[in-house]
Every structure is written in structure tokens, then in C-alpha cells.
Amino acid sequence: MDFDAGVPIWSQLLDRFQRRIVSGDWTPGSQVPTVRDLAADFGVNPNTVQKALAELERTGLAETRRGLGRFVTADLSAIGRVGRELASETTNIFVSTMKSLGLGKTETVELVEKIWEP
């Protein structure tokens, strides 16, 4: 994975983990891969992965079960909340980009509608 030098790696991992949960890649109630496995997959220090996973727990998307490991929350409302937060952040970036390209709301909506249709 290529990391953005301007953003802490643990934060980028957190974003990736959140997106995996929100998209259903990591399903509610399923076990999260181990720190060691994730560190190897991403080519980063296990401490960096641990920090991202600790934050994932703080946001309510994962929980540690003593002696069993870390699991994705079964709380669909927490998953939905984070999904809406990620969507809002992505939308803000998109709108800012469209404005910087000189496009107005109407033109932007037309582009989205054109792409949205199958």
C-alpha cells in the first residue's frame, strides 16, 4: 500500500479498516485479522497497526474479547454512523474539487447523475 507522507500511517490504516467494515468486507461479528497479519499485509510496524486498531475500538467499530481476539462490532448503527461520516468527508472533498475546477452545483449534479445511471 502506498501511504500519503503527509498523514500518519496509523490514521491511513484506520481509514482503510473503517472502510472495510462499512463496505461489508469485514462483516459484523467477524474476527479482525491479527496485528501481526495486518502488519505483514501492509508492510508496517505492528505498533502502527495496534494504534490503528485501538482507535477502531475507540470509535466503536471493534471490540476485544479477552483470550479470543478482536472482533468487528455487531452494532449496525455504529457501522452506519461511521459510514455516514466517511461519506460526508468524501463528499466534502469532491465538492471542493468541483468548485476548484470552476463547476457550479448544477453542473456537478448533472455529472453525478450521468455517472450514477447504469
CSV table of N, CA, C and O in Angstrom, one decimal, residues 94 98 103-117:
chain,number,residue,atom,x,y,z
A,94,PHE,N,-15.0,16.0,-2.7
A,94,PHE,CA,-15.5,16.0,-4.1
A,94,PHE,C,-16.0,17.4,-4.4
A,94,PHE,O,-15.7,18.0,-5.4
A,98,MET,N,-14.7,20.1,-7.3
A,98,MET,CA,-15.5,20.6,-8.3
A,98,MET,C,-15.5,22.1,-8.3
A,98,MET,O,-15.4,22.7,-9.4
A,103,LEU,N,-16.7,24.5,-11.5
A,103,LEU,CA,-18.0,24.0,-11.7
A,103,LEU,C,-19.0,24.4,-10.6
A,103,LEU,O,-18.6,24.4,-9.4
A,104,GLY,N,-20.2,24.7,-11.0
A,104,GLY,CA,-21.2,25.0,-10.1
A,104,GLY,C,-22.0,23.8,-9.6
A,104,GLY,O,-21.8,22.7,-10.1
A,105,LYS,N,-23.0,24.1,-8.7
A,105,LYS,CA,-23.8,23.0,-8.2
A,105,LYS,C,-24.6,22.2,-9.3
A,105,LYS,O,-24.6,21.0,-9.4
A,106,THR,N,-25.2,23.0,-10.2
A,106,THR,CA,-26.0,22.4,-11.3
A,106,THR,C,-25.1,21.5,-12.2
A,106,THR,O,-25.5,20.3,-12.4
A,107,GLU,N,-24.0,22.0,-12.6
A,107,GLU,CA,-23.1,21.2,-13.4
A,107,GLU,C,-22.6,20.0,-12.7
A,107,GLU,O,-22.5,18.9,-13.3
A,108,THR,N,-22.3,20.1,-11.5
A,108,THR,CA,-21.8,19.0,-10.7
A,108,THR,C,-22.8,17.9,-10.5
A,108,THR,O,-22.6,16.7,-10.7
A,109,VAL,N,-24.1,18.3,-10.2
A,109,VAL,CA,-25.2,17.4,-10.0
A,109,VAL,C,-25.4,16.7,-11.4
A,109,VAL,O,-25.7,15.5,-11.4
A,110,GLU,N,-25.4,17.4,-12.5
A,110,GLU,CA,-25.6,16.8,-13.8
A,110,GLU,C,-24.5,15.7,-14.0
A,110,GLU,O,-24.8,14.6,-14.6
A,111,LEU,N,-23.3,16.0,-13.7
A,111,LEU,CA,-22.2,15.0,-13.9
A,111,LEU,C,-22.4,13.8,-13.0
A,111,LEU,O,-22.3,12.6,-13.5
A,112,VAL,N,-22.8,14.0,-11.8
A,112,VAL,CA,-23.1,12.9,-10.9
A,112,VAL,C,-24.2,12.0,-11.4
A,112,VAL,O,-24.2,10.8,-11.4
A,113,GLU,N,-25.3,12.7,-11.8
A,113,GLU,CA,-26.5,11.9,-12.3
A,113,GLU,C,-26.1,11.1,-13.6
A,113,GLU,O,-26.6,10.0,-13.8
A,114,LYS,N,-25.3,11.7,-14.4
A,114,LYS,CA,-24.8,11.0,-15.7
A,114,LYS,C,-24.0,9.7,-15.3
A,114,LYS,O,-24.2,8.7,-15.9
A,115,ILE,N,-23.2,9.8,-14.3
A,115,ILE,CA,-22.3,8.7,-13.9
A,115,ILE,C,-23.1,7.7,-13.1
A,115,ILE,O,-22.9,6.5,-13.2
A,116,TRP,N,-24.1,8.2,-12.3
A,116,TRP,CA,-24.8,7.3,-11.4
A,116,TRP,C,-25.7,6.3,-12.2
A,116,TRP,O,-25.8,5.2,-11.8
A,117,GLU,N,-26.2,6.7,-13.3
A,117,GLU,CA,-27.1,5.8,-14.1
A,117,GLU,C,-26.3,4.7,-14.7
A,117,GLU,O,-25.1,4.9,-15.2
